[in-house]
Structures are given as C-alpha cells and as structure tokens.
XYZ file of C-alpha atoms in Angstrom:
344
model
C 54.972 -43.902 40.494
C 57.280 -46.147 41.729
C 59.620 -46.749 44.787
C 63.623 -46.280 44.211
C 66.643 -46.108 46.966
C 68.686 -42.650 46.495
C 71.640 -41.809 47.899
C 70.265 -38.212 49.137
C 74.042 -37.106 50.545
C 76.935 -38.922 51.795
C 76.082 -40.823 54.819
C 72.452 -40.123 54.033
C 70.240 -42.957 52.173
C 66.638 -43.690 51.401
C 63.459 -44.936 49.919
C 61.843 -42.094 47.183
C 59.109 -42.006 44.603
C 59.583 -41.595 40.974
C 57.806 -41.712 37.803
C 57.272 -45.031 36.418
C 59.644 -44.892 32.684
C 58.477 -46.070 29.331
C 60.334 -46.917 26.760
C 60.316 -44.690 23.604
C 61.434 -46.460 20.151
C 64.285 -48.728 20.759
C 64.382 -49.123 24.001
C 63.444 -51.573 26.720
C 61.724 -51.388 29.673
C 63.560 -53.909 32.343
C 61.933 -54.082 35.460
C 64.114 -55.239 38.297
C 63.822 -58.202 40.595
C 67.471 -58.291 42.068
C 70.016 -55.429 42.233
C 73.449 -56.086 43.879
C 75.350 -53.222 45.912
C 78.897 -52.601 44.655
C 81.631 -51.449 46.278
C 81.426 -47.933 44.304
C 78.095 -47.708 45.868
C 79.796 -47.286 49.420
C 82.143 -45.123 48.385
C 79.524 -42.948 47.506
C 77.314 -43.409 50.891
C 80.864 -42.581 52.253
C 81.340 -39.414 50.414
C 84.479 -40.654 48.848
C 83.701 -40.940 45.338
C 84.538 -38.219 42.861
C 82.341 -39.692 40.120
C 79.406 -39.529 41.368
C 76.534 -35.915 42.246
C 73.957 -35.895 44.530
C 71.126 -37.470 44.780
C 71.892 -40.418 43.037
C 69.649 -44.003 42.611
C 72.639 -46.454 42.667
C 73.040 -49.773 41.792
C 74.771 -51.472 38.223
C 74.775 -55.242 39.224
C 70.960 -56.200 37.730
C 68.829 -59.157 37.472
C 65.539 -58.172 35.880
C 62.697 -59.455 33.568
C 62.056 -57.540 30.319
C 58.695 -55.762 31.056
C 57.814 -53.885 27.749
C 59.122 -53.012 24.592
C 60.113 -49.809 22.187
C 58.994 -49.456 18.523
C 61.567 -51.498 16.590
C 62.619 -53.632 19.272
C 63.030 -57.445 18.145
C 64.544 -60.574 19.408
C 63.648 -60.217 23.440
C 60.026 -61.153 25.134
C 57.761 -59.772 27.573
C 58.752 -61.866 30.893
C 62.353 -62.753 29.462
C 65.116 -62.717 32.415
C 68.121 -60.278 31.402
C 71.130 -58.561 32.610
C 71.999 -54.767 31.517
C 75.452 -53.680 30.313
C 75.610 -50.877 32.441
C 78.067 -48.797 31.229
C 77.306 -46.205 28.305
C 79.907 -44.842 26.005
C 80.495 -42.060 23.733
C 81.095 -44.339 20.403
C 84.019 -41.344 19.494
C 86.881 -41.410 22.109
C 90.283 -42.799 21.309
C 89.549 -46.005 23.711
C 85.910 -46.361 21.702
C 87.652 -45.919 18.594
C 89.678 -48.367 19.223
C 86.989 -51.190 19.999
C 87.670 -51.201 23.922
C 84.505 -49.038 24.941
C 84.954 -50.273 28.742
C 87.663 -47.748 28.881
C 85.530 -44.873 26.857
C 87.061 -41.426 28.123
C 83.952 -40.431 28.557
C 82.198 -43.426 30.100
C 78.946 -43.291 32.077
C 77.895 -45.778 34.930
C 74.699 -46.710 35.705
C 74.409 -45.794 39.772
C 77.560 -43.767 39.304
C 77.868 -40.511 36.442
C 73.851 -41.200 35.745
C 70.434 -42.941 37.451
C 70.968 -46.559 39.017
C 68.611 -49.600 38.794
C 67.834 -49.770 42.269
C 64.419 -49.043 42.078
C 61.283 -50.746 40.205
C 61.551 -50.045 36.602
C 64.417 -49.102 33.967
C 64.433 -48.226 30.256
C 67.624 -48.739 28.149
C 68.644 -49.062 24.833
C 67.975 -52.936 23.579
C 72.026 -52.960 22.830
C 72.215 -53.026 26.624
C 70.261 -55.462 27.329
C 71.814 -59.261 27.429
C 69.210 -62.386 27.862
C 69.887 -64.824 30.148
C 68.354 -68.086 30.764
C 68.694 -70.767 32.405
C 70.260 -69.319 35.715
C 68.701 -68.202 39.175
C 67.236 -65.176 39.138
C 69.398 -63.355 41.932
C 72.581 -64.910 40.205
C 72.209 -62.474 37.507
C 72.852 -59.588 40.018
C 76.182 -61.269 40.414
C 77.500 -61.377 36.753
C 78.583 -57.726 36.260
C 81.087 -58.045 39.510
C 82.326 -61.128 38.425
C 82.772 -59.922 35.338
C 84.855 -56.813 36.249
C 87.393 -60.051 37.746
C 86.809 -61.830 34.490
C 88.050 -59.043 32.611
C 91.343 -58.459 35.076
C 91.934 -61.705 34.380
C 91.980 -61.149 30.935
C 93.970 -58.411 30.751
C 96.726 -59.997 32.621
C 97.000 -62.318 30.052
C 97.139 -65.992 32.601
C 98.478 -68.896 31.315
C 97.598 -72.330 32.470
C 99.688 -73.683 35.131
C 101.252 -69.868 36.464
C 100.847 -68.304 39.820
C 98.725 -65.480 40.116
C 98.247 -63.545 43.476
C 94.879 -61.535 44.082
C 94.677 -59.240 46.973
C 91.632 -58.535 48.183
C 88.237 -61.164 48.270
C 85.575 -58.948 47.757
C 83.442 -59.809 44.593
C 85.679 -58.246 41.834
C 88.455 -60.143 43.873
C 86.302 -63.576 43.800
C 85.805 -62.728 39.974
C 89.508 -62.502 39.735
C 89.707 -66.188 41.627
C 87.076 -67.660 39.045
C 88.067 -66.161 36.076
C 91.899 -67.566 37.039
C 90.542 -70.915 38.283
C 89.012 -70.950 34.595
C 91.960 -71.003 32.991
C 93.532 -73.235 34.960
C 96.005 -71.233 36.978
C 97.030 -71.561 40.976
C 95.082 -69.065 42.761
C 96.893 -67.670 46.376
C 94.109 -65.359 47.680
C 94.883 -62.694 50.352
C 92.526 -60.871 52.616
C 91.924 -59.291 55.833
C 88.849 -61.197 56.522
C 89.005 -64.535 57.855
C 85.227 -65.414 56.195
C 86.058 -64.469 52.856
C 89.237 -66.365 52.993
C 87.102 -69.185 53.366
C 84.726 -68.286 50.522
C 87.667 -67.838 48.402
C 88.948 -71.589 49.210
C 85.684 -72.920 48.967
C 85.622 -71.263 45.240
C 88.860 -72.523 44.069
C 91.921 -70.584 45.773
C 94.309 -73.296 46.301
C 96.151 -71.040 49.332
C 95.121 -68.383 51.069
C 96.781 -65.746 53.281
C 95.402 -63.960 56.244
C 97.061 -60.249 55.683
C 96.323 -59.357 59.415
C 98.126 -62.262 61.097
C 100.265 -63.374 58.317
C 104.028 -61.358 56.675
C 102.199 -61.505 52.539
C 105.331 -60.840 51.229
C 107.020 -63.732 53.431
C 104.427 -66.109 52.554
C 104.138 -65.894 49.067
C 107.822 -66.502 48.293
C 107.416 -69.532 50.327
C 104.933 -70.645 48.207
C 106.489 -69.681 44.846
C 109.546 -70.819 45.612
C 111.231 -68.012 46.506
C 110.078 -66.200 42.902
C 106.852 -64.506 43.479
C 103.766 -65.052 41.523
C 103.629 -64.239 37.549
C 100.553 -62.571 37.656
C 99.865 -60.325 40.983
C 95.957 -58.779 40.585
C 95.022 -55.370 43.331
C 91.156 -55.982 43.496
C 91.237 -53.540 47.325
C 92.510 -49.960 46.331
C 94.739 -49.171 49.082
C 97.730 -47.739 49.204
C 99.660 -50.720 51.080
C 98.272 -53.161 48.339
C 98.872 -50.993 45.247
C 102.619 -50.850 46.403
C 102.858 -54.374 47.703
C 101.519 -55.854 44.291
C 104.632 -54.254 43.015
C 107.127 -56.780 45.677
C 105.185 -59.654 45.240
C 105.064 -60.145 41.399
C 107.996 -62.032 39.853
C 110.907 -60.781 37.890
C 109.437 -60.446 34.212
C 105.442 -60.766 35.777
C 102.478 -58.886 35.632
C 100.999 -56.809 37.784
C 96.945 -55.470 37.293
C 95.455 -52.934 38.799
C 91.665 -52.971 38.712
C 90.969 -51.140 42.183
C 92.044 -47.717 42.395
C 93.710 -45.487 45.694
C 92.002 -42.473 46.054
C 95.339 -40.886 46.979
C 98.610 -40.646 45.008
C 101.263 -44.015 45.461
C 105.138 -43.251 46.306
C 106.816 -45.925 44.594
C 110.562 -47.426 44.636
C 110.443 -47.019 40.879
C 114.027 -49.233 40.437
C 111.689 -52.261 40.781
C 109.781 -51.881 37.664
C 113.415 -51.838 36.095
C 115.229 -54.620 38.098
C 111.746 -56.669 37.542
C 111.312 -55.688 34.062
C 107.674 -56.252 35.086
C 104.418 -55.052 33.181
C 102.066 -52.773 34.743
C 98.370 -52.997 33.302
C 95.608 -51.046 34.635
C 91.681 -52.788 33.648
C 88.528 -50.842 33.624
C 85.024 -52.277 34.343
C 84.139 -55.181 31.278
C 83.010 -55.924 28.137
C 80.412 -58.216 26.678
C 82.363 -61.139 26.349
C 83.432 -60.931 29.657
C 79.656 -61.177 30.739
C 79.207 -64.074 28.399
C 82.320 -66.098 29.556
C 80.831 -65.263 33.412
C 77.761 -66.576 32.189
C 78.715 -69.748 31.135
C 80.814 -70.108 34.373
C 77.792 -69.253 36.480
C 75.779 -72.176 34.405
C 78.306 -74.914 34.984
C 79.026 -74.212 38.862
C 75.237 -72.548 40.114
C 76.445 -72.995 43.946
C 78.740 -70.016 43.622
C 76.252 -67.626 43.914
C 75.097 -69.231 47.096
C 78.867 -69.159 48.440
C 79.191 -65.479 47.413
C 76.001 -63.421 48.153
C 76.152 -62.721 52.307
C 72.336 -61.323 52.680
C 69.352 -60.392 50.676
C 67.462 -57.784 52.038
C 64.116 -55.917 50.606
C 63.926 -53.285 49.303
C 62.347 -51.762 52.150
C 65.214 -52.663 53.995
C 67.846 -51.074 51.599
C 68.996 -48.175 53.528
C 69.598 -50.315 57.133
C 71.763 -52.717 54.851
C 74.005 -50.184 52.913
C 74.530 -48.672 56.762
C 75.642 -52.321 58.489
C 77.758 -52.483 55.180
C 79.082 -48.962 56.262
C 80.105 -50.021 59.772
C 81.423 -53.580 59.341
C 82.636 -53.717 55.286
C 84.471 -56.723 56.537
C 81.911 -58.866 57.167
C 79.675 -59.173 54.118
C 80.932 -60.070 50.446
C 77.844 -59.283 48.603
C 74.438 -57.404 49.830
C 71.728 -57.855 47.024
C 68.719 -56.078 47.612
C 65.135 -58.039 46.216
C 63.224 -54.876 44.411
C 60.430 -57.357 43.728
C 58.479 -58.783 46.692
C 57.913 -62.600 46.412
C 61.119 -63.360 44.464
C 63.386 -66.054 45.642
C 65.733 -65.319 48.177
C-alpha cells in the first residue's frame, strides 16, 4: 500500500491508503518526489470546479524518478528524474485531429477528470513521460505551470520589443512573465498582492502595478503612451479582469485568455470592433512548451527558488492546501515533498 492525499469533498482533505500500481506493458512506473498544488486544485477543495468528482487524488505539476518499467519500454532508466505530460487525449477529436491535443474535446487531467500524482507511486504510458536532467529535483514540479504561461505566450504570438500586460502573478501568470521575458518583450505585471509583485520584478517584469491601490487602466496608458499594451494576457479568471483585458489592449492587439470566470462576462461588444482586436483563448500546453520551459529553467535555476513559497510533507498536505484556502494571497506556489529526505 501506499499513502496518497484525496480530496474526500469540498472543503474536506486528507491522507488515504492505496494499492501500490505496476506497470503493465508499456507503461512506466514514476514514483514521485515533488508534486506542486495548482490553482485547479483549490478550486476543487473549494467546491468550485465543475471538472472534477469526488474523491479525487489531485495534483498534475510532478517531479519524480522513474521507478520500474513495462514490457517494451526503452530509452528511460531505473532512477532517471522525469516530468509527466499530464494531460490525456482522445487521439480522434477535431482539436486532436488537428495536431493541437492540449485542446482535445475530450481531454483528461491528471488530479482533475482522473487520479492525481499526489501520492507515492504512478504508472503512465512511456509517451507521457519526459526525462529531465540536469535540474533540481523540486524544479521539475514547477515546469507544467510555467508551461501553461509558456504556451499563452505562444499563442499570443509576442514579438520582440512589444508591450504585453499580464494580470494576475500566480504561477501560470509568472509563466506568462518568463515566457514574454524570453522573447524579449516589456513585461507590466499586475496583481493584488504586494509579494508577488515583487517576485514578478525580481523575475523580469520591467513595471508592475498594484491593482488594489493603483487605477490599471490609468497606469498602463501612462506607460504605453497613451496606446495600451499589444498583447494583454488574463492569467486570474475573474470577471473584472476578463473585461478589463478587453480596455487595456491596444487598437489592433491581442488579448489571451488562459484563466477562465466561472460565471458568464457582459461585455461592451463595440470595443472588439472599434479595436479591431483579436481574442484568443489557450488551453493547458504541449510538449514543446515543456521543452522550451526546460531550457529556461536550466539557464536561470534561481527561479524556482524565487517562485516556490513553502514545501511542506506530505504529512502535512492537508494543513497546507487549508492556509492556501484562507490566505490565497499570500503564497505563489505550495509543493508538497511525497518522498521523505528529498531536498527542500
């Protein structure tokens, strides 16, 4: 057997028992040493996630060793350090048709529509499983976030040298910042939280803007000039920032969605005419966007350090998602440590 958090109910969490997996042909069996909480995870604790049943083991942001191996399985070793692509599609919809299986009609989460990694031991496919070397072991908890940023990013389509505006500094919002920074591009951050203002400067953001003391709107035409940014990206999923993307993007920008409002958005709809703006929504991430976070994470290895609030044990799991619960301002990322004696 082996121990694994479960979200029993909304507002409910703890530590269960399950049997230990083993991989059948093809498969891999990953056991975990780091798994990050997303914020998907407390919308479930919260009740407020349609996606996901009860009981549930979450978590979909892994660091892990490869522990055994399925008939057929070449190319990884016992004891190698991986990541998991954590989404599983249907290979037959329209979007995975199409070569864009991130947006698979049909899509299935890890921690979300089926089991999570937040517990000892998983076995996936080998197609799912990416080696990484050469990194810190709790860093590769942090590349699927980042990588949900990296992929905004991409889908806004940021030149060197533009403007782009990302509301919100949690860890898809930091991805957002890095993948931005990347390519070059001024980076104004915005956020409630004076702490991850600061995280987002020390990362690269070359202004920031306190939403709870400072007018957005006000400030970013200031800083563009009076044009707003090219590129605006919602990384919070509120109804104020879904609509105020909309006034801060420029006349013939882009605006990206990659939080979602749980409740329907009234909009002026002569904007998106008088802007002639483009409207892109962007759905979780695809392998390249874990292999360009990769190779970011390699070149600057203090990020992780700048972005990770706590690591807690596993033990400890359920007290952490509850502090998240009643002050979601003040941590950017929780990672829990499923294997004791890891690094913190």
């Amino acid at each position: 057997m082996m121990k694994a958090v479960c979200l029993d109910q909304p507002g409910r969490i703890s530590l269960i028992d399950l049997p230990m997996p083993m991989p059948g042909p093809g498969d891999v069996a990953v056991r975990m040493d780091y798994v990050g909480y997303c914020g998907s995870d407390l919308t479930s604790f919260r009740g407020l996630n349609p996606l996901v049943s009860y009981p549930r083991v979450p978590g979909h942001e892994i660091s892990g060793t490869v522990a055994a191996l399925g008939d057929g399985v070449s190319g990884l070793a016992i004891g190698q350090p991986v990541t998991i692509l954590p989404y599983f599609n249907c290979d037959a919809c329209h979007a995975c048709r199409l070569g864009r299986p991130n947006a698979c009609r049909n899509n299935q989460t890890m921690g979300v529509q089926r089991e999570g990694a937040m517990t000892s031991t998983v076995v996936v496919p080998v197609a799912k499983v990416i080696p990484v070397d050469g990194m810190r072991q709790r860093d590769l908890a942090l590349i699927e976030p980042i990588a949900v940023g990296f992929h905004a990013v991409r889908r806004s389509e940021l030149r060197a040298g533009e403007t782009v505006v990302v509301l919100g500094c949690g860890v898809i919002g930091l991805g957002a910042l890095l993948g931005a920074v990347r390519r070059d591009a001024r980076v104004i951050a915005v956020d409630l939280s004076a702490d991850k203002l600061k995280v987002a400067g020390a990362l690269g953001a070359a202004e920031t803007i306190d939403a709870s003391s400072e007018d957005v709107a006000a400030r970013v035409l200031e800083l563009t000039h009076g044009d707003g940014a090219e590129v605006v990206i919602e990384a919070v999923g509120a109804d104020v920032t879904f609509r105020q993307a909309i006034d801060l993007v420029a006349s013939c920008g882009r605006v990206v969605y990659v939080g979602y409002a749980k409740n329907p958005i009234a909009y002026d709809t002569k904007h998106f005419l008088l802007k002639e703006m483009d409207i892109r929504g962007s759905r979780g991430s695809e392998i390249a966007d874990f292999n360009d976070v990769i190779a970011y994470l390699k070149q600057h290895p203090d990020a992780g350090d700048r972005i990770v609030s706590r690591v807690v044990p596993i033990k400890e799991a359920a007290a952490a998602m509850e502090a998240w619960d009643k002050d979601p301002g003040g941590f950017t990322k929780i990672v829990v440590r499923i294997e004791a004696g890891k690094d913190a």
